Coordinates of C-alpha atoms in Angstrom, one line a residue:
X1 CA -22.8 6.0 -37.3
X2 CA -20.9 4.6 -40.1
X3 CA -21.5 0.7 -39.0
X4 CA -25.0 0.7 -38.8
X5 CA -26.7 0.1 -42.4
X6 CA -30.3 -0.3 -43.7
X7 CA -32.3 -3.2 -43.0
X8 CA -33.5 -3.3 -46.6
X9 CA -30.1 -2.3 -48.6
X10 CA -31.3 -1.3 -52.5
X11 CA -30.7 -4.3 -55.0
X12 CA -28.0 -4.4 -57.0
X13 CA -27.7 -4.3 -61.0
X14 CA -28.0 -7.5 -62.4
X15 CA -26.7 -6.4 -65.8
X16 CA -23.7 -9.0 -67.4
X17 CA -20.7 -7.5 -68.5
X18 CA -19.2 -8.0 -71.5
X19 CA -16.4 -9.6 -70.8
X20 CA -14.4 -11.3 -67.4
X21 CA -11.4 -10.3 -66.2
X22 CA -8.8 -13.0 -64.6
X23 CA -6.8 -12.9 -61.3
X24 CA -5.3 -15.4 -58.5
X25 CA -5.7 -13.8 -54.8
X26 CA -6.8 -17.9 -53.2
X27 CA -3.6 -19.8 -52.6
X28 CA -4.5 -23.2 -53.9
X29 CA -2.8 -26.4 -54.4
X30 CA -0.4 -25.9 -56.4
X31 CA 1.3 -29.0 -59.3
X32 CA 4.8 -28.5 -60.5
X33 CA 5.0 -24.9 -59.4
X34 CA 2.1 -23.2 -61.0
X35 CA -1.3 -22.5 -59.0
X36 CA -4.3 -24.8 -59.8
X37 CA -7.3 -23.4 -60.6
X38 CA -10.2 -24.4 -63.4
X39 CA -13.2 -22.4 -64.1
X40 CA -15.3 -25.5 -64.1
X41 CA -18.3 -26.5 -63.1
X42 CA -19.3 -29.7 -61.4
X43 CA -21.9 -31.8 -59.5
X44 CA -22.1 -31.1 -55.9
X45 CA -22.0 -34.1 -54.6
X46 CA -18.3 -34.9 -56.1
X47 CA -16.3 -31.8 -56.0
X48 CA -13.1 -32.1 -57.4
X49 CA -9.3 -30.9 -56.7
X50 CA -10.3 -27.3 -57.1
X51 CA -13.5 -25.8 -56.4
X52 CA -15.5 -23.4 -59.2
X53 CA -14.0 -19.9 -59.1
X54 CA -16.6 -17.2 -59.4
X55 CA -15.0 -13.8 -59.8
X56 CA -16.5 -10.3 -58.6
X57 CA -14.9 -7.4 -58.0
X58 CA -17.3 -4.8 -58.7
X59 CA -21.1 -5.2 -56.5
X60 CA -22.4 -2.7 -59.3
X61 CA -21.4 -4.9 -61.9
X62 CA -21.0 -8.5 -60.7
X63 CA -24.4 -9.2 -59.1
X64 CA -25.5 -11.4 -61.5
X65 CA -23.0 -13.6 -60.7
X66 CA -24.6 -14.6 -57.8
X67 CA -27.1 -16.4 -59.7
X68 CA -24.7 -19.0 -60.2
X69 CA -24.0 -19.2 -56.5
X70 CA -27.2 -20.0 -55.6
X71 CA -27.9 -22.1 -58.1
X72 CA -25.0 -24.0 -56.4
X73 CA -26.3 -23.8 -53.2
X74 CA -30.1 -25.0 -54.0
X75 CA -28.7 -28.0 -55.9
X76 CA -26.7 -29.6 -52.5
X77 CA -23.3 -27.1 -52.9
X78 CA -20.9 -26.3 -50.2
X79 CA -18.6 -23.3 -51.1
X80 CA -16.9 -20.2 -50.0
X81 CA -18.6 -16.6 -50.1
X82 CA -17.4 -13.1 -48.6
X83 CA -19.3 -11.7 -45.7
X84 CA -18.6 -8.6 -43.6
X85 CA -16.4 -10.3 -41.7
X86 CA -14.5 -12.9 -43.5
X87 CA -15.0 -15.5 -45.9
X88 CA -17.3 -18.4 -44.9
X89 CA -17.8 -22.2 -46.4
X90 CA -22.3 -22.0 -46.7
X91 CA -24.1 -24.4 -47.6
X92 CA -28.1 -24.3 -46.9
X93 CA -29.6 -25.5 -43.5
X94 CA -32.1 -27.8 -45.3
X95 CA -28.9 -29.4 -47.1
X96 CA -28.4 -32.7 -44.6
X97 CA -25.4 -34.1 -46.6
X98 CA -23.9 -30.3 -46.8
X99 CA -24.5 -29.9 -42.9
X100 CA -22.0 -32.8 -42.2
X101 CA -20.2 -31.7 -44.2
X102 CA -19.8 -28.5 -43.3
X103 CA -19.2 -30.2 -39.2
X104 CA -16.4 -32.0 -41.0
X105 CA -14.9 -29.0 -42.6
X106 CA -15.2 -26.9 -39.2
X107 CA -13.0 -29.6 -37.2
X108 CA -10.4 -29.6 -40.4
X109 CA -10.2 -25.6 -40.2
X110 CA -9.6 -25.8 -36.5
X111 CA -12.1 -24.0 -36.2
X112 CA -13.7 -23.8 -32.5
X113 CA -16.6 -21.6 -32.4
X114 CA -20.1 -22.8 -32.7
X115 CA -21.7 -22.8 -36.5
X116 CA -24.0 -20.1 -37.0
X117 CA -26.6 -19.0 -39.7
X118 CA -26.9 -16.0 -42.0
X119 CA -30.2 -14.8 -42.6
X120 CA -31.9 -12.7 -45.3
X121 CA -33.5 -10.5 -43.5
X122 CA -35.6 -10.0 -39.9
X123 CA -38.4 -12.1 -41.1
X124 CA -36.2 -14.6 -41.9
X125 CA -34.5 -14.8 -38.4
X126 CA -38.0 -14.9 -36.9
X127 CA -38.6 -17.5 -39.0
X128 CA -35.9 -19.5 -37.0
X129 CA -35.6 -17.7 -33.8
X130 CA -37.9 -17.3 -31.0
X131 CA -38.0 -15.1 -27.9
X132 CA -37.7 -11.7 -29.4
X133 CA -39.9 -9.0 -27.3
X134 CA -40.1 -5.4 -28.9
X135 CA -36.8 -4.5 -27.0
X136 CA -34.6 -7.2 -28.6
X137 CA -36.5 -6.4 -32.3
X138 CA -35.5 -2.8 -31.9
X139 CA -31.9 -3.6 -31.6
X140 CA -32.0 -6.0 -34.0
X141 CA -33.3 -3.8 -36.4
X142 CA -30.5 -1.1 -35.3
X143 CA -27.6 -3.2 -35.6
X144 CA -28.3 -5.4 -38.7
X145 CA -27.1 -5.6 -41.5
X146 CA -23.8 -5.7 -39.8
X147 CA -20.7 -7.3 -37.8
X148 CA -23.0 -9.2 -35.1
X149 CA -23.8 -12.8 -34.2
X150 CA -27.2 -12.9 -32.1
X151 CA -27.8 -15.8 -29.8
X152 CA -31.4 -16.7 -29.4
X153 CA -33.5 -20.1 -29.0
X154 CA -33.8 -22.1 -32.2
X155 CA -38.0 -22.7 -33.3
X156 CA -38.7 -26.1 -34.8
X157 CA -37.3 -24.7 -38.6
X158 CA -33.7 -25.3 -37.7
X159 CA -32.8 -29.2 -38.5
X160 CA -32.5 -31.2 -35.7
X161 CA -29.4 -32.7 -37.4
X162 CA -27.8 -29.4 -36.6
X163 CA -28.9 -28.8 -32.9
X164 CA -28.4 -32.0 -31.6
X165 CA -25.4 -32.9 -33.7
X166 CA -22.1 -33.4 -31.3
X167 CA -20.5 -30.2 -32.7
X168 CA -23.2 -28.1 -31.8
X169 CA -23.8 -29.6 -28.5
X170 CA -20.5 -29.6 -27.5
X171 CA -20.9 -25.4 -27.4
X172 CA -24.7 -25.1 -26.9
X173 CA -25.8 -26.6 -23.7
X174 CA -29.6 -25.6 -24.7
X175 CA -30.9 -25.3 -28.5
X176 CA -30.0 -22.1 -29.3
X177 CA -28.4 -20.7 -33.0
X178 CA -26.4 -18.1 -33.6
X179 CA -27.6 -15.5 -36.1
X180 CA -25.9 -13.2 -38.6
X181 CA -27.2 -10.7 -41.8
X182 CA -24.1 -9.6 -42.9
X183 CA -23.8 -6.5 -44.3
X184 CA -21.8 -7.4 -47.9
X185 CA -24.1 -6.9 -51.2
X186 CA -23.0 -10.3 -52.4
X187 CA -23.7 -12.0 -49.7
X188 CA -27.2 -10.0 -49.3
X189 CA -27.5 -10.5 -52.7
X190 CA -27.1 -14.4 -52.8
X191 CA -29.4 -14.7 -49.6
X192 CA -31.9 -13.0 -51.8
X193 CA -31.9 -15.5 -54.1
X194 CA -33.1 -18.6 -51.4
X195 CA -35.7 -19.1 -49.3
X196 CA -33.5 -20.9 -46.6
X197 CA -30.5 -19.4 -44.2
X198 CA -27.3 -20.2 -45.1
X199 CA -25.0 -22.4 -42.2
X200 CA -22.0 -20.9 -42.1
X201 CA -18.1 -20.8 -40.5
X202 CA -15.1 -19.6 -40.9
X203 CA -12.6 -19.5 -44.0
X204 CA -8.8 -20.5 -42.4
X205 CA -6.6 -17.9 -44.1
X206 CA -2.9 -18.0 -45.0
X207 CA 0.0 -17.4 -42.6
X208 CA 0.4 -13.7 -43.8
X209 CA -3.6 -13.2 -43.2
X210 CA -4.1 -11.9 -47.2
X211 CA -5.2 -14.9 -48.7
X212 CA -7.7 -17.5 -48.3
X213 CA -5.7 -20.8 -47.1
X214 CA -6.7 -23.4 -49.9
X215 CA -4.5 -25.8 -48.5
X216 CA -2.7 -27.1 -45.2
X217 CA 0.2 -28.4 -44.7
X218 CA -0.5 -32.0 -45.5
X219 CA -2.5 -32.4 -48.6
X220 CA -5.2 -34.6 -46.4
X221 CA -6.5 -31.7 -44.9
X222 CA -6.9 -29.7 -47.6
X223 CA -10.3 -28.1 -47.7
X224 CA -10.2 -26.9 -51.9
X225 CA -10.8 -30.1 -52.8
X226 CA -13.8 -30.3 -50.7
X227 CA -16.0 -27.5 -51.9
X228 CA -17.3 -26.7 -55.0
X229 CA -17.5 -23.2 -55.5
X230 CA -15.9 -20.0 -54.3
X231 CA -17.2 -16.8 -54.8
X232 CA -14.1 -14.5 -54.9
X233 CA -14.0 -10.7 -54.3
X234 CA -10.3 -10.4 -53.8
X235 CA -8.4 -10.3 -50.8
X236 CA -10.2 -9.3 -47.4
X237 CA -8.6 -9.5 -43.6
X238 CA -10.7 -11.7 -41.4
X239 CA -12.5 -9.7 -38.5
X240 CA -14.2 -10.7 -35.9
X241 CA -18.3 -10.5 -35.6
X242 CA -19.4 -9.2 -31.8
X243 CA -21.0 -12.1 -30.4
X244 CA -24.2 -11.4 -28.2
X245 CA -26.5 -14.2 -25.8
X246 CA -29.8 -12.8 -26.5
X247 CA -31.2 -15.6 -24.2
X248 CA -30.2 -14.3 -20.4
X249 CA -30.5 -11.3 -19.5
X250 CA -29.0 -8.7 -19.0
X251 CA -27.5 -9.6 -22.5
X252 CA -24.4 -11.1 -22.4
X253 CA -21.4 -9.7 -25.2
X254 CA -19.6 -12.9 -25.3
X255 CA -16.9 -11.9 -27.6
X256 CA -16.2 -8.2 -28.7
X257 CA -15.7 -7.8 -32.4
X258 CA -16.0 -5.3 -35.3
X259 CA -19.7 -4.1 -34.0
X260 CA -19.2 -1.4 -31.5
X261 CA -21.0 -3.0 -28.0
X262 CA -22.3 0.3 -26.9
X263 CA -25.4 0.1 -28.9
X264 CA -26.5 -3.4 -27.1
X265 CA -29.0 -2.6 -24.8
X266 CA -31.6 -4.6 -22.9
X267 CA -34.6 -2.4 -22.5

């Protein structure tokens, strides 16, 4: 079927191109009419009135790009990167000043789902995750890459900070994490690139659901200002991901999304 993809999708080219092209789809602050935006970069820790823009529009071309994404991310970064779902503010689960602030973005976006974390690949979610039997690894492995979020019980590798902080717990009555591997080769490509999952939630978008919403309607909740990079492949429509509680059985679909639900089994 066309939404399930290979586990272990090929690398992309990392060869640069010879020159950048420019274009606006993020609605950002705006000053005296014209749309703000500087191709800057920054320290992570002080991000400025408008956040790095990284531009890709072609995975067969752009995927060294990425390099400056991570980069980013390993220094302290929160930004903005495409998944196969929507855009999402990252930042990396080992990154205790990013965590907060990504809590502190999440209540600003309205957001009201719990935080969740993409991972590379199923090594990587093992790495994090416990309670997978052969049943649960087969399905894993037949859905992802792909529009899902897993539930399953977080081992000792996910930050206390994050379980026990009052966002999470709020959702999460036990310590449990929500998983993801998206399937978008920029994202795939950037988690290549780290040795740590990325936390991640929700981008708010504009009223007409085209363009990322790089600013509210007062200017103090404004979350452009408060990243420092965005990694922009055009515009995209927010979906949903199907949300599945791997930890009671029989499995429980807790929100029906883009992956089709027929293929969740508990064997």
């Amino acid at each position: 079927p066309a939404f399930l993809a290979s586990p272990n999708p090929a690398p992309l080219p990392t060869s640069r191109p010879a020159a950048l092209s420019s274009r606006l789809p993020l609605a950002c602050p705006r000053r005296g009419g014209a749309a703000v935006v500087q191709m800057r970069a920054r320290a992570p820790s002080a991000p400025s009135s408008a956040p790095e823009m990284i531009e890709v529009s072609d995975p067969a071309h752009d995927a060294w790009k990425v390099g400056r994404v991570a980069e980013l991310l390993r220094g302290g970064a929160v930004g903005v990167v495409p998944t196969d779902t929507s855009y999402a503010f990252v930042t990396s689960v080992k990154n205790k000043a990013g965590v907060e602030r990504m809590y502190a973005l999440k209540s600003t976006a309205g957001a009201k789902k719990p935080l969740s974390i993409l991972c590379r690949d199923l090594a990587m979610v093992q790495r994090f995750t416990f309670g997978i039997d052969k049943g649960i690894f087969k399905m894993l492995k037949a859905t992802l890459p792909g529009p899902y979020t897993f539930i399953l019980p977080a081992t000792t590798e996910v930050p206390r900070q994050m379980l026990e902080h009052k966002g999470h717990k709020k959702v999460w009555k036990r310590k449990e994490i929500g998983i993801r591997i998206p399937n978008d080769p920029y994202c795939a490509a950037i988690l290549a690139e780290l040795d740590e999952p990325l936390l991640c939630s929700s981008v708010p978008e504009s009223e007409d659901s085209t363009v990322l919403a790089c600013h509210a309607p007062d200017a103090g909740g404004s979350w452009c200002g408060r990243v420092e990079f965005v990694l922009d492949a055009g515009e995209r429509r927010t979906k949903l991901s199907t949300v599945v509680n791997l930890t009671v059985r029989p499995f429980e679909v807790l929100r029906v999304g883009e992956g089709p639900v027929d293929i969740i089994e508990d064997e």
